[in-house]
Coordinates of N, CA and C and ligand atoms in Angstrom, one line a residue:
X265 N 0.9 22.9 -2.6 CA 2.2 23.4 -1.9 C 1.9 24.0 -0.6
X266 N 2.7 23.6 0.4 CA 2.5 24.3 1.7 C 3.9 25.0 2.0
X267 N 3.8 26.2 2.5 CA 5.0 27.0 2.8 C 5.4 26.7 4.2
X268 N 6.6 26.1 4.4 CA 7.1 25.7 5.7 C 8.2 26.7 6.2
X269 N 8.4 27.8 5.5 CA 9.5 28.7 5.8 C 9.5 29.1 7.3
X270 N 8.3 29.4 7.8 CA 8.1 29.8 9.2 C 8.5 28.6 10.1
X271 N 8.1 27.4 9.8 CA 8.4 26.3 10.6 C 9.9 26.0 10.7
X272 N 10.6 26.2 9.5 CA 12.1 26.0 9.5 C 12.8 27.1 10.3
X273 N 12.2 28.3 10.3 CA 12.9 29.4 11.0 C 12.7 29.4 12.5
X274 N 11.6 28.9 13.0 CA 11.3 29.1 14.4 C 11.2 27.8 15.1
X275 N 12.1 27.6 16.1 CA 12.1 26.3 16.9 C 10.8 26.3 17.7
X276 N 10.2 25.1 17.8 CA 9.0 25.0 18.6 C 7.7 25.3 17.8
X277 N 7.9 25.8 16.6 CA 6.7 26.1 15.7 C 6.2 24.8 15.1
X278 N 4.9 24.8 14.9 CA 4.3 23.6 14.3 C 3.1 24.0 13.4
X279 N 2.7 23.2 12.5 CA 1.6 23.4 11.6 C 0.8 22.1 11.4
X280 N -0.5 22.2 11.7 CA -1.3 21.0 11.5 C -2.0 21.2 10.1
X281 N -2.2 20.0 9.5 CA -3.0 20.1 8.2 C -4.0 19.0 8.1
X282 N -4.9 19.2 7.3 CA -5.9 18.2 7.0 C -6.4 18.4 5.6
X283 N -6.4 17.4 4.8 CA -6.9 17.5 3.4 C -7.4 16.2 2.8
X284 N -7.9 16.4 1.6 CA -8.4 15.2 1.0 C -7.7 15.0 -0.4
X285 N -7.4 13.8 -0.7 CA -6.7 13.6 -2.0 C -7.6 12.8 -2.9
X286 N -7.7 13.2 -4.2 CA -8.5 12.4 -5.1 C -7.5 11.5 -5.9
X287 N -7.5 10.2 -5.6 CA -6.6 9.3 -6.3 C -7.3 8.3 -7.1
X288 N -8.5 8.8 -7.5 CA -9.4 7.8 -8.3 C -8.9 7.5 -9.6
X289 N -7.9 8.3 -10.2 CA -7.3 8.0 -11.5 C -6.1 7.2 -11.4
X290 N -5.6 6.9 -10.1 CA -4.4 6.1 -9.9 C -4.6 4.7 -10.3
X291 N -3.7 4.1 -11.1 CA -3.9 2.7 -11.5 C -2.8 1.9 -10.8
X292 N -3.3 0.8 -10.2 CA -2.4 -0.2 -9.5 C -2.9 -1.6 -9.8
X293 N -2.1 -2.5 -10.1 CA -2.5 -3.9 -10.5 C -3.5 -3.9 -11.6
X294 N -3.5 -2.9 -12.5 CA -4.5 -2.8 -13.5 C -5.9 -2.5 -13.0
X295 N -5.9 -1.9 -11.8 CA -7.2 -1.6 -11.1 C -7.2 -0.2 -10.7
X296 N -8.3 0.3 -10.2 CA -8.5 1.6 -9.6 C -8.8 1.5 -8.1
X297 N -7.8 1.4 -7.3 CA -8.1 1.0 -5.9 C -8.7 2.1 -5.0
X298 N -8.6 3.3 -5.5 CA -9.1 4.4 -4.6 C -10.3 5.0 -5.2
X299 N -11.4 4.5 -4.8 CA -12.7 4.9 -5.4 C -13.3 6.0 -4.6
X300 N -12.9 6.3 -3.4 CA -13.4 7.4 -2.6 C -12.1 8.2 -2.2
X301 N -12.3 9.5 -1.8 CA -11.2 10.3 -1.4 C -10.4 9.8 -0.3
X302 N -9.1 10.1 -0.3 CA -8.1 9.7 0.7 C -8.1 10.9 1.7
X303 N -8.3 10.6 3.0 CA -8.2 11.6 4.0 C -6.8 11.7 4.6
X304 N -6.2 12.9 4.6 CA -4.9 13.0 5.1 C -4.9 14.0 6.3
X305 N -4.4 13.6 7.4 CA -4.2 14.5 8.5 C -2.8 14.4 9.1
X306 N -2.3 15.5 9.6 CA -0.9 15.4 10.1 C -0.4 16.8 10.6
X307 N 0.9 16.8 10.8 CA 1.5 18.0 11.2 C 3.0 18.1 10.9
X308 N 3.5 19.3 10.8 CA 4.9 19.5 10.6 C 5.4 20.3 11.8
X309 N 6.5 19.8 12.4 CA 6.9 20.4 13.7 C 8.4 20.6 13.7
X310 N 8.8 21.8 14.2 CA 10.3 22.1 14.4 C 10.6 21.9 15.9
X311 N 11.3 20.8 16.1 CA 11.8 20.5 17.5 C 13.3 20.6 17.5
X312 N 13.8 21.5 18.3 CA 15.2 21.8 18.4 C 15.9 21.8 17.1
X313 N 15.2 22.5 16.1 CA 15.9 22.6 14.8 C 15.6 21.5 13.8
X314 N 15.1 20.4 14.3 CA 14.8 19.3 13.4 C 13.3 19.3 13.0
X315 N 13.0 19.4 11.7 CA 11.7 19.6 11.2 C 11.2 18.2 10.8
X316 N 10.1 17.8 11.4 CA 9.5 16.4 11.2 C 8.1 16.5 10.7
X317 N 7.8 15.8 9.7 CA 6.4 15.7 9.2 C 5.9 14.3 9.6
X318 N 4.7 14.4 10.2 CA 4.0 13.1 10.6 C 2.7 13.2 10.0
X319 N 2.2 12.1 9.3 CA 0.9 12.2 8.8 C 0.2 10.8 8.7
X320 N -1.1 10.8 8.6 CA -1.9 9.6 8.6 C -2.8 9.7 7.4
X321 N -2.8 8.7 6.6 CA -3.7 8.7 5.4 C -4.7 7.6 5.6
X322 N -6.0 7.9 5.6 CA -7.0 6.8 5.7 C -7.9 6.8 4.5
X323 N -8.3 5.6 4.1 CA -9.0 5.5 2.9 C -9.6 4.1 2.8
X324 N -10.5 3.9 1.9 CA -11.0 2.5 1.6 C -10.2 2.0 0.4
X325 N -9.5 0.8 0.6 CA -8.8 0.2 -0.5 C -9.6 -0.8 -1.2
X326 N -10.0 -0.5 -2.4 CA -10.8 -1.5 -3.2 C -10.0 -2.3 -4.1
X327 N -10.0 -3.6 -3.9 CA -9.2 -4.5 -4.7 C -10.1 -5.7 -5.3
X328 N -9.7 -6.2 -6.4 CA -10.3 -7.4 -6.9 C -9.2 -8.4 -6.9
X329 N -9.4 -9.5 -6.1 CA -8.3 -10.5 -5.8 C -7.8 -11.1 -7.1
X330 N -6.5 -11.2 -7.3 CA -5.9 -11.8 -8.4 C -6.3 -13.2 -8.6
X331 N -6.5 -13.9 -7.5 CA -6.7 -15.4 -7.6 C -8.2 -15.7 -7.6
X332 N -9.0 -15.1 -6.7 CA -10.4 -15.6 -6.6 C -11.4 -14.6 -7.2
X333 N -10.9 -13.4 -7.6 CA -11.7 -12.4 -8.3 C -12.8 -11.7 -7.4
X334 N -12.7 -12.0 -6.1 CA -13.6 -11.3 -5.1 C -13.2 -9.9 -4.9
X335 N -14.2 -9.0 -4.9 CA -13.9 -7.6 -4.6 C -13.9 -7.4 -3.1
X336 N -12.9 -6.7 -2.6 CA -13.0 -6.3 -1.2 C -12.7 -4.8 -1.0
X337 N -13.4 -4.2 -0.1 CA -13.3 -2.8 0.3 C -12.8 -2.7 1.7
X338 N -11.5 -2.5 1.8 CA -10.9 -2.5 3.2 C -10.5 -1.2 3.7
X339 N -11.1 -0.8 4.8 CA -10.7 0.5 5.5 C -9.2 0.3 5.8
X340 N -8.4 1.3 5.4 CA -6.9 1.2 5.5 C -6.4 2.5 6.1
X341 N -5.4 2.4 7.0 CA -4.7 3.5 7.5 C -3.2 3.3 7.4
X342 N -2.5 4.3 6.8 CA -1.1 4.2 6.7 C -0.6 5.4 7.5
X343 N 0.6 5.3 8.2 CA 1.2 6.4 8.8 C 2.6 6.6 8.3
X344 N 2.9 7.9 8.1 CA 4.3 8.2 7.6 C 5.0 9.2 8.4
X345 N 6.3 9.2 8.4 CA 7.1 10.2 9.1 C 8.3 10.5 8.2
X346 N 8.6 11.8 8.1 CA 9.8 12.2 7.3 C 10.5 13.3 8.0
X347 N 11.8 13.3 8.0 CA 12.5 14.5 8.4 C 12.7 15.4 7.2
X348 N 12.4 16.6 7.4 CA 12.5 17.6 6.3 C 13.7 18.5 6.5
X349 N 14.4 18.9 5.3 CA 15.4 19.9 5.4 C 15.4 20.7 4.2
X350 N 15.9 22.0 4.3 CA 15.9 22.9 3.2 C 17.0 22.6 2.2
X351 N 18.1 22.0 2.7 CA 19.1 21.6 1.7 C 19.7 20.3 2.1
X352 N 20.3 19.6 1.1 CA 21.0 18.4 1.4 C 22.2 18.6 2.3
X353 N 22.4 17.6 3.2 CA 23.7 17.6 3.8 C 24.2 16.1 3.7
X354 N 25.3 15.8 4.5 CA 25.9 14.5 4.2 C 25.2 13.3 4.9
X355 N 24.2 13.7 5.7 CA 23.5 12.6 6.4 C 22.9 11.6 5.4
X356 N 23.1 10.3 5.7 CA 22.5 9.3 4.8 C 21.3 8.8 5.5
X357 N 20.1 9.3 5.2 CA 18.9 9.0 5.8 C 17.8 8.9 4.8
X358 N 17.2 7.7 4.8 CA 16.1 7.4 3.8 C 14.9 8.3 4.0
X359 N 14.6 8.7 5.2 CA 13.4 9.5 5.4 C 13.7 11.0 5.3
X360 N 14.8 11.3 4.8 CA 15.2 12.7 4.7 C 14.8 13.3 3.4
X361 N 13.9 14.3 3.5 CA 13.3 14.9 2.3 C 13.8 16.4 2.2
X362 N 14.2 16.7 1.0 CA 14.7 18.0 0.7 C 13.5 18.9 0.3
X363 N 13.3 20.0 1.0 CA 12.2 20.9 0.7 C 12.8 22.2 0.3
X364 N 12.9 22.4 -1.0 CA 13.6 23.6 -1.6 C 12.8 24.9 -1.3
X365 N 13.4 25.9 -0.8 CA 12.8 27.2 -0.4 C 11.7 27.0 0.6
X366 N 11.7 25.9 1.3 CA 10.6 25.7 2.3 C 9.3 25.4 1.8
X367 N 9.2 25.1 0.5 CA 7.9 24.8 -0.1 C 7.8 23.3 -0.3
X368 N 6.7 22.7 0.3 CA 6.5 21.3 0.2 C 5.3 20.9 -0.6
X369 N 5.5 20.1 -1.6 CA 4.3 19.5 -2.3 C 3.8 18.3 -1.5
X370 N 2.9 18.6 -0.6 CA 2.4 17.6 0.3 C 1.7 16.5 -0.4
X371 N 0.8 16.9 -1.3 CA 0.0 15.9 -2.0 C 0.8 14.9 -2.7
X372 N 1.9 15.4 -3.4 CA 2.7 14.5 -4.1 C 3.5 13.6 -3.2
X373 N 4.0 14.1 -2.1 CA 4.7 13.3 -1.1 C 3.8 12.2 -0.6
X374 N 2.6 12.6 -0.1 CA 1.7 11.6 0.5 C 1.3 10.5 -0.5
X375 N 1.0 11.0 -1.8 CA 0.6 10.0 -2.8 C 1.7 9.0 -3.0
X376 N 3.0 9.4 -3.1 CA 4.0 8.4 -3.4 C 4.2 7.6 -2.2
X377 N 4.1 8.1 -1.0 CA 4.1 7.3 0.2 C 3.1 6.2 0.2
X378 N 1.9 6.5 -0.2 CA 0.8 5.5 -0.2 C 1.1 4.5 -1.2
X379 N 1.5 4.9 -2.4 CA 1.8 3.9 -3.5 C 2.9 2.9 -3.1
X380 N 3.9 3.4 -2.4 CA 5.0 2.6 -2.0 C 4.6 1.6 -0.9
X381 N 3.5 1.9 -0.2 CA 3.1 1.1 0.9 C 2.1 0.0 0.5
X382 N 1.5 0.2 -0.7 CA 0.5 -0.8 -1.2 C 1.1 -2.2 -1.3
X383 N 0.3 -3.2 -1.1 CA 0.8 -4.6 -1.3 C 1.3 -4.8 -2.7
X384 N 2.2 -5.7 -2.9 CA 2.7 -6.0 -4.3 C 1.6 -6.6 -5.2
X385 N 0.8 -7.5 -4.6 CA -0.3 -8.1 -5.3 C -1.6 -7.8 -4.7
X386 N -2.6 -7.8 -5.6 CA -4.0 -7.6 -5.1 C -4.6 -8.9 -4.7
X387 N -4.5 -9.3 -3.4 CA -5.0 -10.5 -2.9 C -6.0 -10.2 -1.8
X388 N -7.1 -11.0 -1.8 CA -8.1 -10.8 -0.7 C -7.5 -11.1 0.6
X389 N -6.6 -12.0 0.6 CA -5.8 -12.4 1.8 C -4.6 -13.1 1.4
X390 N -3.5 -13.1 2.2 CA -2.2 -13.6 1.9 C -2.3 -15.1 1.4
X391 N -3.2 -15.9 2.0 CA -3.2 -17.3 1.6 C -4.5 -17.7 0.8
X392 N -4.9 -16.8 0.0 CA -6.1 -17.0 -0.8 C -5.9 -18.3 -1.6
X393 N -6.9 -19.2 -1.6 CA -6.8 -20.5 -2.3 C -7.2 -20.3 -3.8
X394 N -7.8 -19.3 -4.2 CA -8.2 -19.0 -5.6 C -9.4 -19.8 -6.0
X395 N -9.6 -19.9 -7.3 CA -10.7 -20.6 -7.9 C -10.2 -22.0 -8.4
X396 N -11.1 -23.0 -8.4 CA -10.8 -24.3 -8.9 C -10.7 -24.1 -10.5
X397 N -9.6 -24.6 -11.1 CA -9.5 -24.4 -12.5 C -10.5 -25.3 -13.3
X398 N -11.1 -26.2 -12.7 CA -12.0 -27.1 -13.4 C -13.5 -26.7 -13.3
X399 N -14.0 -26.4 -12.0 CA -15.4 -26.0 -11.9 C -15.6 -24.6 -11.5
X400 N -14.5 -23.8 -11.2 CA -14.6 -22.4 -11.0 C -15.1 -22.1 -9.5
X401 N -15.2 -23.1 -8.7 CA -15.6 -22.8 -7.3 C -14.6 -22.0 -6.6
X402 N -15.0 -21.1 -5.7 CA -14.1 -20.4 -4.8 C -13.6 -21.3 -3.7
X403 N -12.4 -21.6 -3.7 CA -11.8 -22.6 -2.8 C -11.6 -22.1 -1.4
X404 N -11.8 -20.8 -1.2 CA -11.8 -20.2 0.1 C -13.1 -20.6 0.9
X405 N -14.2 -20.8 0.1 CA -15.5 -21.0 0.7 C -16.0 -22.4 0.6
X406 N -15.4 -23.2 -0.3 CA -15.9 -24.5 -0.5 C -14.8 -25.5 -0.9
X407 N -15.0 -26.8 -0.8 CA -14.1 -27.8 -1.3 C -14.9 -28.5 -2.4
X408 N -14.5 -28.4 -3.6 CA -15.3 -29.0 -4.7 C -14.9 -30.5 -4.9
X409 N -13.7 -30.9 -4.6 CA -13.3 -32.3 -4.8 C -12.9 -32.6 -6.2
X410 N -12.8 -31.6 -7.1 CA -12.4 -31.8 -8.5 C -11.0 -32.5 -8.5
X411 N -10.1 -31.9 -7.7 CA -8.7 -32.4 -7.7 C -8.6 -33.9 -7.5
X412 N -9.4 -34.4 -6.6 CA -9.4 -35.8 -6.2 C -9.9 -36.7 -7.2
X413 N -11.0 -36.3 -8.0 CA -11.6 -37.2 -8.9 C -11.0 -37.1 -10.3
X414 N -10.0 -36.3 -10.5 CA -9.6 -36.1 -11.9 C -8.7 -37.2 -12.4
X415 N -8.3 -38.1 -11.6 CA -7.4 -39.2 -12.1 C -8.2 -40.5 -12.4
X416 N -8.2 -40.9 -13.6 CA -8.9 -42.1 -14.0 C -8.2 -43.3 -13.3
X417 N -9.1 -44.2 -12.7 CA -8.5 -45.4 -12.0 C -7.5 -46.1 -12.8
X418 N -7.6 -46.2 -14.1 CA -6.7 -47.0 -14.9 C -5.3 -46.3 -15.0
X419 N -5.4 -44.9 -14.8 CA -4.1 -44.2 -14.8 C -3.5 -44.2 -13.4
X420 N -4.3 -44.5 -12.4 CA -3.8 -44.5 -11.0 C -2.6 -45.3 -10.8
X421 N -2.6 -46.5 -11.5 CA -1.4 -47.4 -11.4 C -0.2 -46.7 -11.9
X422 N -0.3 -46.0 -13.0 CA 0.9 -45.3 -13.5 C 1.3 -44.2 -12.6
X423 N 0.3 -43.5 -12.0 CA 0.6 -42.4 -11.1 C 1.4 -42.9 -9.9
X424 N 0.9 -44.1 -9.3 CA 1.6 -44.7 -8.2 C 3.0 -45.0 -8.5
X425 N 3.2 -45.5 -9.7 CA 4.5 -45.9 -10.2 C 5.5 -44.7 -10.2
X426 N 4.9 -43.6 -10.7 CA 5.7 -42.4 -10.8 C 6.1 -41.9 -9.4
X427 N 5.1 -41.9 -8.5 CA 5.3 -41.4 -7.2 C 6.4 -42.2 -6.5
X428 N 6.4 -43.6 -6.7 CA 7.4 -44.4 -6.1 C 8.8 -44.2 -6.5
X429 N 8.9 -43.6 -7.7 CA 10.3 -43.4 -8.2 C 11.0 -42.3 -7.5
X430 N 10.2 -41.4 -6.8 CA 10.8 -40.3 -6.1 C 11.3 -40.6 -4.7
Ligands
ZN677 ZN1 -8.9 -14.2 -3.1
ZN678 ZN1 -13.7 -27.8 -8.7

């Protein structure tokens, strides 16, 4: 918890912070993507009565690709910004965070920010070709030719027939 009472009360006031989060127990895609600590730096600032939190989370994202099973360790940086307020008002703003009594659970906020930002699937890259279902070759690295040889020449006639129907 960080106490932002002073920041809310005094225009022009700001507070810088730096901390480390241990997310090694967090599970995503059935994996543990945060094997080393997440470094968080940022600040909270009151500018003309509007309190804004800006922060940057940097970490190594460890994933095992859903398709080709390759492990990758990617240095990743996410940036977040939220407007903070001590009480709700009518404003309809997605980035608007209510901080009761001026006390902010920074670790919890940053953790949920990071989890929301993670890709939906664990892929080594968007267009990963995966593994060949026949020989198991990694199709990102090699072309095995299995797909081409799988049709028996005697069946080819039938295959051509089917293709012509479309
Ligand atoms: Zn992959
Ligand atoms: Zn193959």
